[in-house]
XYZ file of N, CA and C in Angstrom:
831
model
N -39.049 -76.868 18.997
C -37.700 -76.406 19.341
C -37.718 -75.705 20.694
N -36.552 -75.617 21.304
C -36.404 -74.921 22.582
C -35.884 -73.508 22.300
N -36.800 -72.538 22.274
C -36.428 -71.172 21.894
C -35.413 -70.576 22.863
N -35.639 -70.754 24.159
C -34.712 -70.169 25.124
C -33.323 -70.765 24.971
N -33.252 -72.068 24.800
C -31.958 -72.720 24.607
C -31.203 -72.093 23.448
N -31.903 -71.847 22.343
C -31.258 -71.264 21.167
C -30.814 -69.824 21.416
N -31.634 -69.063 22.125
C -31.262 -67.675 22.411
C -30.049 -67.613 23.331
N -30.002 -68.504 24.309
C -28.844 -68.558 25.205
C -27.600 -68.968 24.428
N -27.749 -69.975 23.584
C -26.610 -70.431 22.794
C -26.128 -69.345 21.845
N -27.050 -68.618 21.223
C -26.651 -67.523 20.322
C -25.859 -66.456 21.073
N -26.311 -66.118 22.285
C -25.591 -65.126 23.092
C -24.212 -65.642 23.476
N -24.111 -66.923 23.791
C -22.816 -67.515 24.126
C -21.891 -67.530 22.910
N -22.450 -67.850 21.743
C -21.648 -67.847 20.520
C -21.123 -66.444 20.233
N -21.965 -65.423 20.433
C -21.501 -64.046 20.206
C -20.358 -63.682 21.153
N -20.512 -64.040 22.409
C -19.464 -63.750 23.387
C -18.165 -64.452 23.005
N -18.245 -65.719 22.674
C -17.031 -66.462 22.338
C -16.440 -66.010 21.010
N -17.281 -65.595 20.071
C -16.767 -65.064 18.803
C -15.927 -63.817 19.055
N -16.418 -62.952 19.923
C -15.634 -61.764 20.277
C -14.323 -62.146 20.947
N -14.364 -63.130 21.833
C -13.135 -63.560 22.511
C -12.128 -64.124 21.504
N -12.634 -64.903 20.544
C -11.761 -65.473 19.521
C -11.070 -64.364 18.729
N -11.837 -63.378 18.284
C -11.250 -62.297 17.479
C -10.375 -61.396 18.340
N -10.776 -61.159 19.583
C -9.983 -60.312 20.483
C -8.607 -60.902 20.735
N -8.480 -62.212 20.635
C -7.179 -62.836 20.878
C -6.109 -62.296 19.942
N -6.529 -61.829 18.774
C -5.599 -61.230 17.820
C -5.783 -59.712 17.733
N -6.924 -59.233 18.224
C -7.161 -57.796 18.283
C -7.846 -57.210 17.068
N -8.021 -58.022 16.023
C -8.697 -57.549 14.815
C -9.269 -58.754 14.083
N -10.157 -58.486 13.155
C -10.726 -59.582 12.381
C -12.085 -59.234 11.825
N -12.724 -60.223 11.205
C -14.006 -60.022 10.534
C -15.140 -60.153 11.545
N -15.337 -59.093 12.307
C -16.361 -59.104 13.352
C -17.757 -59.073 12.742
N -17.986 -58.172 11.807
C -19.338 -57.918 11.297
C -20.038 -59.144 10.767
N -19.416 -59.816 9.810
C -20.033 -60.960 9.168
C -19.976 -62.232 9.977
N -19.268 -62.208 11.101
C -19.276 -63.342 12.027
C -20.409 -63.192 13.032
N -20.483 -62.026 13.648
C -21.457 -61.821 14.720
C -22.904 -61.944 14.235
N -23.162 -61.565 12.991
C -24.563 -61.590 12.536
C -25.055 -62.995 12.229
N -24.170 -64.005 12.298
C -24.572 -65.385 12.036
C -24.802 -66.198 13.307
N -24.668 -65.586 14.471
C -24.747 -66.347 15.722
C -26.100 -67.021 15.905
N -27.168 -66.359 15.536
C -28.500 -66.942 15.711
C -28.687 -68.156 14.800
N -28.225 -68.057 13.560
C -28.283 -69.185 12.641
C -27.471 -70.356 13.185
N -26.250 -70.093 13.645
C -25.400 -71.162 14.160
C -26.020 -71.821 15.380
N -26.681 -71.026 16.211
C -27.329 -71.583 17.404
C -28.439 -72.551 17.032
N -29.223 -72.198 16.025
C -30.304 -73.085 15.596
C -29.746 -74.333 14.926
N -28.758 -74.151 14.050
C -28.199 -75.301 13.346
C -27.585 -76.305 14.318
N -26.710 -75.823 15.201
C -25.978 -76.739 16.083
C -26.714 -77.040 17.380
N -27.701 -76.214 17.710
C -28.457 -76.465 18.926
C -29.696 -77.299 18.722
N -30.253 -77.292 17.485
C -31.540 -77.931 17.263
C -31.639 -78.787 16.003
N -30.830 -78.515 15.001
C -31.109 -79.075 13.676
C -30.098 -80.130 13.226
N -28.834 -79.832 13.283
C -27.834 -80.632 12.585
C -27.480 -81.931 13.294
N -27.136 -82.925 12.467
C -26.560 -84.177 12.955
C -25.042 -84.038 12.904
N -24.366 -84.198 14.041
C -22.906 -84.097 14.066
C -22.383 -84.840 15.281
N -21.092 -85.157 15.260
C -20.444 -85.854 16.370
C -19.103 -85.199 16.633
N -18.986 -84.416 17.712
C -17.719 -83.728 17.993
C -16.530 -84.683 18.131
N -16.790 -85.917 18.554
C -15.713 -86.889 18.707
C -15.328 -87.546 17.387
N -16.179 -87.363 16.384
C -15.921 -87.919 15.053
C -16.365 -86.910 13.997
N -15.593 -85.818 13.837
C -16.011 -84.735 12.937
C -16.228 -85.163 11.488
N -15.634 -86.279 11.065
C -15.774 -86.741 9.689
C -16.807 -87.858 9.561
N -17.651 -88.003 10.563
C -18.742 -88.979 10.502
C -19.458 -88.847 9.162
N -19.554 -89.950 8.421
C -20.011 -89.883 7.031
C -21.475 -89.455 6.893
N -22.295 -89.727 7.895
C -23.715 -89.384 7.799
C -24.063 -88.055 8.469
N -23.056 -87.281 8.810
C -23.294 -85.976 9.443
C -23.943 -85.018 8.455
N -24.552 -83.973 8.992
C -24.911 -82.826 8.168
C -23.668 -81.966 7.982
N -23.599 -81.285 6.868
C -22.429 -80.473 6.539
C -22.755 -78.981 6.687
N -21.790 -78.230 7.196
C -21.863 -76.764 7.174
C -20.749 -76.249 6.282
N -21.109 -75.405 5.332
C -20.112 -74.781 4.462
C -20.295 -73.273 4.551
N -19.336 -72.599 5.166
C -19.352 -71.136 5.197
C -18.696 -70.645 3.913
N -19.504 -70.471 2.882
C -18.922 -69.968 1.646
C -18.279 -68.598 1.888
N -18.913 -67.792 2.763
C -18.267 -66.558 3.223
C -17.277 -66.968 4.327
N -16.140 -67.505 3.874
C -15.192 -68.131 4.792
C -14.585 -67.203 5.817
N -14.676 -65.883 5.573
C -14.124 -64.935 6.537
C -14.937 -64.899 7.831
N -16.098 -65.563 7.846
C -16.880 -65.667 9.080
C -16.406 -66.828 9.938
N -15.221 -67.322 9.670
C -14.647 -68.417 10.430
C -14.752 -68.284 11.940
N -14.510 -67.097 12.516
C -14.568 -66.992 13.977
C -15.881 -67.442 14.605
N -17.012 -67.222 13.934
C -18.285 -67.667 14.515
C -18.388 -69.187 14.468
N -17.778 -69.798 13.454
C -17.740 -71.259 13.391
C -16.820 -71.807 14.472
N -15.650 -71.180 14.651
C -14.708 -71.654 15.660
C -15.322 -71.565 17.059
N -16.040 -70.475 17.315
C -16.709 -70.321 18.609
C -17.748 -71.423 18.808
N -18.551 -71.665 17.764
C -19.601 -72.672 17.855
C -19.015 -74.062 18.066
N -17.999 -74.402 17.295
C -17.400 -75.729 17.414
C -16.788 -75.938 18.797
N -16.169 -74.890 19.320
C -15.596 -75.001 20.660
C -16.665 -75.244 21.711
N -17.748 -74.494 21.636
C -18.855 -74.659 22.582
C -19.447 -76.066 22.463
N -19.519 -76.575 21.240
C -20.111 -77.899 20.997
C -19.177 -79.050 21.374
N -17.919 -78.739 21.685
C -17.016 -79.776 22.168
C -16.099 -80.404 21.148
N -15.935 -79.776 19.995
C -14.996 -80.299 19.005
C -13.547 -80.157 19.483
N -13.300 -79.196 20.368
C -11.973 -78.946 20.951
C -12.184 -78.022 22.143
N -11.208 -77.908 23.033
C -11.336 -76.939 24.129
C -11.461 -75.525 23.569
N -12.410 -74.763 24.098
C -12.688 -73.433 23.561
C -11.430 -72.568 23.508
N -10.562 -72.712 24.495
C -9.375 -71.860 24.582
C -8.455 -72.023 23.373
N -8.521 -73.176 22.710
C -7.658 -73.386 21.547
C -7.958 -72.373 20.447
N -9.230 -72.000 20.328
C -9.619 -71.075 19.258
C -9.150 -69.650 19.524
N -8.688 -69.390 20.741
C -8.181 -68.055 21.044
C -6.807 -67.813 20.419
N -6.354 -68.758 19.605
C -5.094 -68.586 18.869
C -5.362 -68.145 17.427
N -6.539 -67.610 17.168
C -6.895 -67.160 15.820
C -5.758 -66.379 15.163
N -5.341 -66.850 13.996
C -4.326 -66.173 13.170
C -2.963 -66.030 13.832
N -2.725 -66.727 14.937
C -1.390 -66.745 15.528
C -0.516 -67.710 14.733
N 0.808 -67.593 14.837
C 1.684 -68.530 14.121
C 1.368 -69.989 14.490
N 1.306 -70.845 13.474
C 1.091 -72.291 13.632
C -0.282 -72.636 14.209
N -1.220 -71.719 14.147
C -2.559 -71.974 14.676
C -3.327 -72.964 13.808
N -4.333 -73.595 14.422
C -5.290 -74.413 13.674
C -6.523 -73.588 13.294
N -6.452 -72.282 13.579
C -7.625 -71.416 13.396
C -7.253 -70.199 12.554
N -7.202 -70.382 11.220
C -6.871 -69.268 10.331
C -8.065 -68.340 10.125
N -7.811 -67.213 9.499
C -8.864 -66.219 9.276
C -10.021 -66.804 8.471
N -9.703 -67.621 7.472
C -10.723 -68.274 6.653
C -10.697 -69.773 6.940
N -11.855 -70.397 6.902
C -11.974 -71.793 7.322
C -11.183 -72.748 6.424
N -10.529 -73.723 7.072
C -9.667 -74.685 6.383
C -9.946 -76.075 6.942
N -10.472 -76.964 6.111
C -10.879 -78.290 6.575
C -9.695 -79.146 7.039
N -8.486 -78.838 6.567
C -7.313 -79.622 6.950
C -6.755 -79.202 8.309
N -7.228 -78.080 8.827
C -6.681 -77.551 10.079
C -7.646 -77.658 11.253
N -8.921 -77.375 11.027
C -9.854 -77.169 12.140
C -10.918 -78.255 12.190
N -10.987 -79.014 13.294
C -12.068 -79.998 13.442
C -13.431 -79.306 13.370
N -14.340 -79.889 12.590
C -15.668 -79.311 12.420
C -15.851 -78.595 11.100
N -14.754 -78.171 10.481
C -14.842 -77.502 9.182
C -14.954 -78.565 8.095
N -16.014 -78.520 7.329
C -16.258 -79.538 6.312
C -15.585 -79.231 4.989
N -15.506 -77.957 4.608
C -14.873 -77.581 3.350
C -14.107 -76.279 3.525
N -12.948 -76.195 2.920
C -12.135 -74.981 2.943
C -12.803 -73.914 2.086
N -12.902 -72.697 2.626
C -13.533 -71.603 1.881
C -12.793 -70.298 2.147
N -13.146 -69.293 1.399
C -12.507 -67.985 1.538
C -12.498 -67.246 0.223
N -12.201 -67.972 -0.869
C -12.318 -67.359 -2.193
C -13.798 -67.247 -2.507
N -14.322 -66.037 -2.513
C -15.764 -65.835 -2.524
C -16.432 -66.470 -3.734
N -17.525 -67.150 -3.463
C -18.291 -67.846 -4.488
C -17.971 -69.319 -4.568
N -16.731 -69.690 -4.274
C -16.327 -71.076 -4.487
C -16.992 -72.033 -3.512
N -17.289 -71.555 -2.291
C -17.948 -72.412 -1.323
C -19.330 -72.831 -1.775
N -20.003 -71.969 -2.523
C -21.320 -72.331 -3.051
C -21.201 -73.511 -4.014
N -20.147 -73.500 -4.826
C -19.938 -74.604 -5.770
C -19.569 -75.896 -5.058
N -18.616 -75.826 -4.122
C -18.171 -77.054 -3.464
C -19.267 -77.630 -2.569
N -20.076 -76.762 -1.933
C -21.197 -77.244 -1.130
C -22.214 -77.969 -2.009
N -22.453 -77.427 -3.199
C -23.385 -78.047 -4.128
C -22.853 -79.403 -4.584
N -21.545 -79.473 -4.834
C -20.933 -80.742 -5.195
C -21.041 -81.764 -4.078
N -20.865 -81.308 -2.829
C -21.005 -82.202 -1.687
C -22.426 -82.742 -1.591
N -23.398 -81.870 -1.830
C -24.794 -82.305 -1.787
C -25.069 -83.349 -2.866
N -24.523 -83.144 -4.057
C -24.703 -84.122 -5.130
C -24.052 -85.450 -4.759
N -22.835 -85.381 -4.214
C -22.148 -86.602 -3.824
C -22.893 -87.373 -2.748
N -23.419 -86.654 -1.764
C -24.174 -87.309 -0.701
C -25.449 -87.958 -1.246
N -26.087 -87.279 -2.196
C -27.305 -87.850 -2.774
C -26.977 -89.108 -3.586
N -25.902 -89.066 -4.353
C -25.489 -90.244 -5.127
C -25.188 -91.419 -4.192
N -24.576 -91.112 -3.048
C -24.240 -92.152 -2.070
C -25.440 -92.624 -1.256
N -26.588 -91.964 -1.453
C -27.796 -92.372 -0.755
C -27.844 -91.958 0.701
N -27.118 -90.922 1.062
C -27.070 -90.494 2.467
C -28.274 -89.616 2.807
N -28.800 -89.814 3.988
C -29.938 -89.032 4.472
C -29.409 -87.882 5.325
N -28.801 -86.924 4.670
C -28.261 -85.770 5.389
C -28.426 -84.516 4.548
N -28.046 -83.399 5.119
C -28.192 -82.111 4.446
C -26.882 -81.328 4.449
N -26.745 -80.479 3.460
C -25.646 -79.511 3.398
C -26.246 -78.130 3.599
N -25.662 -77.384 4.529
C -26.089 -76.010 4.804
C -24.974 -75.078 4.342
N -25.277 -74.212 3.404
C -24.272 -73.344 2.796
C -24.624 -71.880 3.060
N -23.695 -71.134 3.672
C -23.928 -69.734 4.025
C -23.177 -68.829 3.053
N -23.912 -67.949 2.411
C -23.384 -67.059 1.374
C -23.629 -65.614 1.792
N -22.651 -64.752 1.629
C -22.826 -63.338 1.923
C -23.540 -62.626 0.793
N -24.258 -61.549 1.124
C -24.928 -60.801 0.051
C -23.910 -60.112 -0.848
N -22.793 -59.673 -0.283
C -21.719 -59.138 -1.116
C -21.085 -60.226 -1.967
N -20.946 -61.411 -1.372
C -20.406 -62.557 -2.097
C -21.276 -62.920 -3.296
N -22.583 -62.642 -3.178
C -23.508 -62.959 -4.267
C -23.267 -62.098 -5.508
N -22.304 -61.164 -5.441
C -21.848 -60.473 -6.646
C -21.203 -61.457 -7.620
N -20.694 -62.566 -7.079
C -19.972 -63.544 -7.880
C -20.942 -64.395 -8.696
N -20.698 -64.492 -9.982
C -21.550 -65.295 -10.854
C -21.559 -66.768 -10.476
N -20.480 -67.222 -9.853
C -20.376 -68.631 -9.464
C -21.496 -69.042 -8.510
N -21.945 -68.106 -7.671
C -23.048 -68.406 -6.749
C -24.293 -68.803 -7.530
N -24.601 -68.039 -8.563
C -25.826 -68.263 -9.328
C -25.694 -69.486 -10.232
N -24.488 -69.776 -10.670
C -24.258 -71.020 -11.406
C -24.516 -72.227 -10.506
N -24.111 -72.111 -9.244
C -24.354 -73.203 -8.294
C -25.849 -73.418 -8.096
N -26.599 -72.323 -7.986
C -28.054 -72.432 -7.849
C -28.654 -73.151 -9.072
N -28.184 -72.751 -10.242
C -28.672 -73.356 -11.480
C -28.402 -74.860 -11.489
N -27.184 -75.230 -11.119
C -26.781 -76.640 -11.086
C -27.617 -77.413 -10.074
N -27.790 -76.832 -8.875
C -28.553 -77.516 -7.824
C -29.996 -77.752 -8.253
N -30.582 -76.779 -8.922
C -31.953 -76.935 -9.417
C -32.015 -78.022 -10.491
N -31.070 -77.990 -11.403
C -31.081 -78.955 -12.499
C -30.954 -80.386 -11.996
N -30.225 -80.565 -10.888
C -30.000 -81.910 -10.341
C -30.930 -82.229 -9.174
N -31.942 -81.379 -8.972
C -32.977 -81.640 -7.958
C -32.380 -81.914 -6.574
N -31.444 -81.073 -6.172
C -30.730 -81.290 -4.905
C -31.537 -80.718 -3.735
N -32.512 -81.495 -3.297
C -33.331 -81.060 -2.160
C -32.664 -81.323 -0.825
N -31.395 -81.734 -0.859
C -30.626 -81.957 0.375
C -29.654 -80.821 0.658
N -29.837 -79.687 -0.008
C -29.011 -78.512 0.289
C -29.909 -77.313 0.591
N -29.511 -76.559 1.595
C -30.174 -75.292 1.922
C -29.116 -74.200 1.882
N -29.321 -73.228 1.018
C -28.442 -72.062 0.963
C -29.024 -70.973 1.866
N -28.185 -70.341 2.648
C -28.577 -69.174 3.432
C -27.844 -67.964 2.857
N -28.571 -66.934 2.489
C -27.934 -65.686 2.063
C -27.995 -64.712 3.227
N -26.819 -64.321 3.714
C -26.715 -63.385 4.824
C -26.888 -61.973 4.270
N -28.112 -61.504 4.290
C -28.462 -60.244 3.636
C -28.362 -59.089 4.631
N -27.111 -58.696 4.946
C -26.909 -57.618 5.928
C -26.735 -56.250 5.274
N -26.688 -56.201 3.952
C -26.674 -54.927 3.242
C -25.324 -54.262 3.099
N -24.256 -54.933 3.593
C -22.921 -54.321 3.541
C -21.885 -55.347 3.113
N -20.843 -54.857 2.464
C -19.709 -55.689 2.096
C -18.427 -54.902 2.339
N -17.305 -55.433 1.882
C -16.001 -54.856 2.227
C -15.931 -53.357 1.975
N -16.423 -52.918 0.830
C -16.238 -51.529 0.428
C -17.423 -50.621 0.702
N -18.461 -51.135 1.375
C -19.599 -50.286 1.699
C -20.924 -50.987 1.479
N -22.011 -50.215 1.386
C -23.340 -50.801 1.187
C -23.421 -51.576 -0.132
N -24.033 -52.737 -0.091
C -24.157 -53.529 -1.319
C -24.937 -52.779 -2.399
N -25.903 -51.967 -1.995
C -26.687 -51.215 -2.982
C -25.843 -50.217 -3.753
N -24.760 -49.736 -3.120
C -23.885 -48.769 -3.788
C -22.861 -49.443 -4.691
N -22.553 -50.684 -4.412
C -21.466 -51.368 -5.121
C -21.994 -52.208 -6.276
N -22.980 -53.060 -6.002
C -23.635 -53.836 -7.049
C -24.998 -54.247 -6.509
N -25.974 -53.397 -6.738
C -27.289 -53.610 -6.145
C -27.914 -54.908 -6.659
N -28.457 -55.691 -5.734
C -29.102 -56.953 -6.093
C -30.590 -56.790 -6.363
N -31.165 -55.688 -5.957
C -32.611 -55.588 -6.027
C -33.218 -56.551 -5.022
N -34.219 -57.295 -5.440
C -34.866 -58.274 -4.572
C -34.113 -59.604 -4.693
N -33.175 -59.845 -3.765
C -32.300 -61.017 -3.883
C -33.081 -62.320 -3.693
N -34.140 -62.280 -2.869
C -34.964 -63.475 -2.692
C -35.695 -63.821 -3.986
N -36.201 -62.810 -4.656
C -36.896 -63.028 -5.934
C -35.935 -63.599 -6.963
N -34.690 -63.146 -6.936
C -33.696 -63.671 -7.874
C -33.432 -65.146 -7.611
N -33.258 -65.496 -6.320
C -33.020 -66.901 -5.987
C -34.203 -67.763 -6.413
N -35.400 -67.263 -6.170
C -36.599 -68.009 -6.556
C -36.676 -68.200 -8.067
N -36.181 -67.222 -8.798
C -36.240 -67.310 -10.261
C -35.340 -68.415 -10.802
N -34.376 -68.869 -9.992
C -33.531 -69.996 -10.383
C -34.183 -71.330 -10.033
N -35.399 -71.282 -9.523
C -36.135 -72.493 -9.223
C -36.014 -72.957 -7.793
N -35.292 -72.216 -6.954
C -35.120 -72.604 -5.561
C -36.366 -72.275 -4.744
N -36.718 -73.159 -3.814
C -37.775 -72.843 -2.855
C -37.194 -71.806 -1.906
N -37.699 -70.583 -1.967
C -37.062 -69.456 -1.305
C -37.958 -68.837 -0.247
N -37.361 -68.573 0.919
C -38.044 -67.891 2.012
C -37.184 -66.705 2.445
N -37.830 -65.682 2.963
C -37.121 -64.498 3.447
C -37.579 -64.240 4.874
N -36.630 -64.208 5.819
C -36.982 -64.122 7.234
C -36.033 -63.192 7.983
N -36.392 -62.908 9.237
C -35.524 -62.190 10.162
C -34.412 -63.137 10.603
N -33.188 -62.824 10.251
C -32.064 -63.695 10.555
C -31.633 -63.707 12.000
N -32.301 -62.913 12.844
C -32.001 -62.926 14.286
C -33.153 -63.511 15.095
N -34.141 -64.060 14.420
C -35.290 -64.680 15.076
C -35.093 -66.199 15.027
N -34.689 -66.796 16.144
C -34.337 -68.216 16.134
C -35.525 -69.100 15.764
N -36.715 -68.721 16.182
C -37.897 -69.520 15.843
C -38.180 -69.454 14.343
N -38.046 -68.266 13.768
C -38.261 -68.121 12.320
C -37.229 -68.929 11.540
N -35.986 -68.946 12.015
C -34.943 -69.726 11.337
C -35.282 -71.210 11.388
N -35.644 -71.687 12.561
C -35.978 -73.106 12.721
C -37.171 -73.481 11.833
N -38.215 -72.684 11.861
C -39.417 -72.986 11.076
C -39.113 -72.992 9.579
N -38.276 -72.057 9.138
C -37.930 -72.000 7.718
C -37.160 -73.249 7.290
N -36.284 -73.729 8.155
C -35.538 -74.953 7.842
C -36.483 -76.143 7.743
N -37.450 -76.213 8.650
C -38.410 -77.322 8.596
C -39.244 -77.268 7.311
N -39.621 -76.076 6.877
C -40.357 -75.938 5.618
C -39.485 -76.367 4.439
N -38.194 -76.041 4.507
C -37.274 -76.460 3.448
C -37.157 -77.981 3.422
N -37.054 -78.590 4.595
C -37.002 -80.055 4.669
C -38.220 -80.689 3.999
N -39.365 -80.062 4.179
C -40.617 -80.641 3.680
C -40.820 -80.426 2.183
N -39.984 -79.614 1.574
C -40.115 -79.308 0.150
C -39.191 -80.222 -0.649
N -39.770 -81.131 -1.405
C -38.995 -82.148 -2.094
C -38.799 -81.806 -3.578
N -37.660 -82.246 -4.083
C -37.399 -82.146 -5.514
C -36.688 -80.893 -5.970
N -36.546 -79.894 -5.064
C -35.831 -78.668 -5.427
C -34.948 -78.234 -4.253
N -33.840 -77.555 -4.535
C -33.027 -76.986 -3.452
C -33.748 -75.821 -2.808
N -33.286 -75.440 -1.631
C -33.911 -74.336 -0.891
C -32.929 -73.199 -0.669
N -33.486 -72.004 -0.540
C -32.708 -70.813 -0.196
C -33.474 -70.039 0.877
N -32.786 -69.707 1.945
C -33.372 -68.889 3.008
C -32.582 -67.592 3.094
N -33.241 -66.496 2.799
C -32.599 -65.176 2.856
C -32.779 -64.627 4.266
N -31.660 -64.367 4.916
C -31.657 -63.888 6.294
C -31.427 -62.384 6.325
N -32.404 -61.644 6.799
C -32.216 -60.207 6.982
C -31.498 -60.003 8.304
N -30.262 -59.542 8.250
C -29.439 -59.433 9.457
C -28.838 -58.039 9.611
N -28.322 -57.803 10.802
C -27.620 -56.558 11.106
C -26.142 -56.874 11.255
N -25.338 -56.365 10.356
C -23.907 -56.690 10.352
C -23.266 -56.227 11.655
N -22.525 -57.144 12.292
C -21.882 -56.826 13.561
C -22.791 -57.005 14.761
N -23.927 -57.663 14.587
C -24.944 -57.786 15.639
C -24.321 -58.174 16.987
N -24.528 -57.311 17.984
C -24.060 -57.606 19.329
C -22.665 -57.113 19.658
N -21.943 -56.569 18.679
C -20.620 -55.991 18.933
C -20.769 -54.477 19.013
N -20.567 -53.911 20.187
C -20.875 -52.496 20.397
C -20.079 -51.570 19.500
N -18.888 -51.986 19.080
C -18.069 -51.106 18.233
C -18.325 -51.342 16.742
N -18.992 -52.432 16.383
C -19.155 -52.791 14.969
C -20.572 -52.611 14.457
N -21.568 -52.977 15.258
C -22.946 -52.965 14.761
C -23.410 -51.574 14.335
N -23.129 -50.508 15.101
C -23.624 -49.185 14.670
C -23.069 -48.740 13.320
N -21.863 -49.210 12.966
C -21.219 -48.791 11.720
C -21.284 -49.873 10.642
N -21.835 -51.039 10.982
C -21.926 -52.168 10.047
C -20.540 -52.543 9.525
N -19.553 -52.564 10.430
C -18.167 -52.824 10.031
C -18.002 -54.210 9.415
N -17.224 -54.277 8.336
C -16.836 -55.560 7.750
C -15.672 -56.144 8.546
N -14.625 -55.353 8.687
C -13.484 -55.708 9.532
C -13.331 -54.605 10.570
N -12.782 -54.971 11.729
C -12.686 -54.003 12.826
C -11.314 -54.059 13.466
N -10.811 -52.896 13.845
C -9.571 -52.793 14.620
C -9.814 -51.836 15.788
N -10.656 -52.243 16.727
C -11.013 -51.362 17.839
C -9.874 -51.211 18.846
N -9.975 -50.171 19.651
C -9.018 -49.974 20.741
C -9.310 -50.987 21.846
N -8.366 -51.120 22.772
C -8.577 -52.062 23.881
C -9.754 -51.614 24.740
N -9.944 -50.321 24.855
C -11.091 -49.811 25.607
C -12.399 -50.234 24.940
N -12.446 -50.161 23.617
C -13.640 -50.591 22.888
C -13.861 -52.094 23.037
N -12.776 -52.846 23.036
C -12.890 -54.289 23.242
C -13.463 -54.597 24.624
N -12.967 -53.916 25.613
C -13.447 -54.134 26.983
C -14.938 -53.871 27.078
N -15.378 -52.788 26.451
C -16.799 -52.441 26.456
C -17.626 -53.511 25.737
N -17.139 -53.953 24.583
C -17.877 -54.932 23.790
C -17.975 -56.277 24.502
N -16.880 -56.710 25.103
C -16.885 -57.992 25.806
C -17.802 -57.945 27.021
N -17.789 -56.825 27.727
C -18.670 -56.672 28.891
C -20.144 -56.694 28.463
N -20.455 -56.026 27.349
C -21.834 -56.006 26.858
C -22.272 -57.399 26.412
N -21.377 -58.139 25.770
C -21.708 -59.496 25.327
C -21.876 -60.436 26.513
N -21.060 -60.256 27.530
C -21.185 -61.064 28.751
C -22.532 -60.796 29.419
N -22.918 -59.523 29.468
C -24.207 -59.169 30.061
C -25.360 -59.749 29.246
N -25.250 -59.674 27.922
C -26.306 -60.223 27.058
C -26.448 -61.727 27.274
N -25.339 -62.394 27.483
C -25.354 -63.834 27.746
C -26.040 -64.144 29.075
N -25.693 -63.390 30.112
C -26.314 -63.584 31.416
C -27.812 -63.258 31.372
N -28.150 -62.189 30.653
C -29.564 -61.810 30.527
C -30.353 -62.910 29.831
N -29.753 -63.517 28.783
C -30.444 -64.589 28.064
C -30.668 -65.792 28.972
N -29.678 -66.126 29.794
C -29.809 -67.264 30.696
C -30.879 -67.014 31.749
N -31.019 -65.754 32.161
C -31.951 -65.416 33.242
C -33.339 -65.007 32.751
N -33.516 -64.951 31.451
C -34.814 -64.503 30.888
C -35.922 -65.490 31.204
């Protein structure tokens, strides 16, 4: 893999994610920004996709079960050429194609509508089963929040995927330690979430979710593991790269314009630094 390419792309995704959310002045910054490194590896190095034909039948699928992270997907799709980037700056505006939660009927690049927590894990698993029945050589990548993992439906999906030997799906658990109402440990502690996933029979790895090389290597190990689904637990920092969100691990943010200016300038600098590294 090209590590520098991925780091530059991750920095660009963070910058554009902030621009997308800034267009409305508020939104789910925390859980979007911490996925930029994963999105950079998936769309920069791993996934099969065609921006000119988003419904290409042999594409790899991305399902953001934590659908509120839509802005990071919109930023990534824009950079990848699914639409002009400026279109995504209409996030949550009237008649927009870019709602707060991902909607497959509105936004090119979105494979499944998500937002009701837990349901994306089920529909992604169903997609993986359908693709396997059809004999397609592709993968489904499903991103689940650690707070979202409070939902029993997530674990039912794992059980189903194991029972049907769905080795064409990789679940990512975004383990940032925070959810809407505070720290996950205070609300519904998971204990060792990787151990729990492994106990459902999934081939499970736990890595630094901001290390692009570790993400890429973990995906390759998952590819090489046949007969069982995979789970990669990403240790992340909620709000990564957003100066007003990361220190507080904000789920949603409503910063002042001054805070926005500071955050955008810092993200622009991080992008330039990555290009010049």
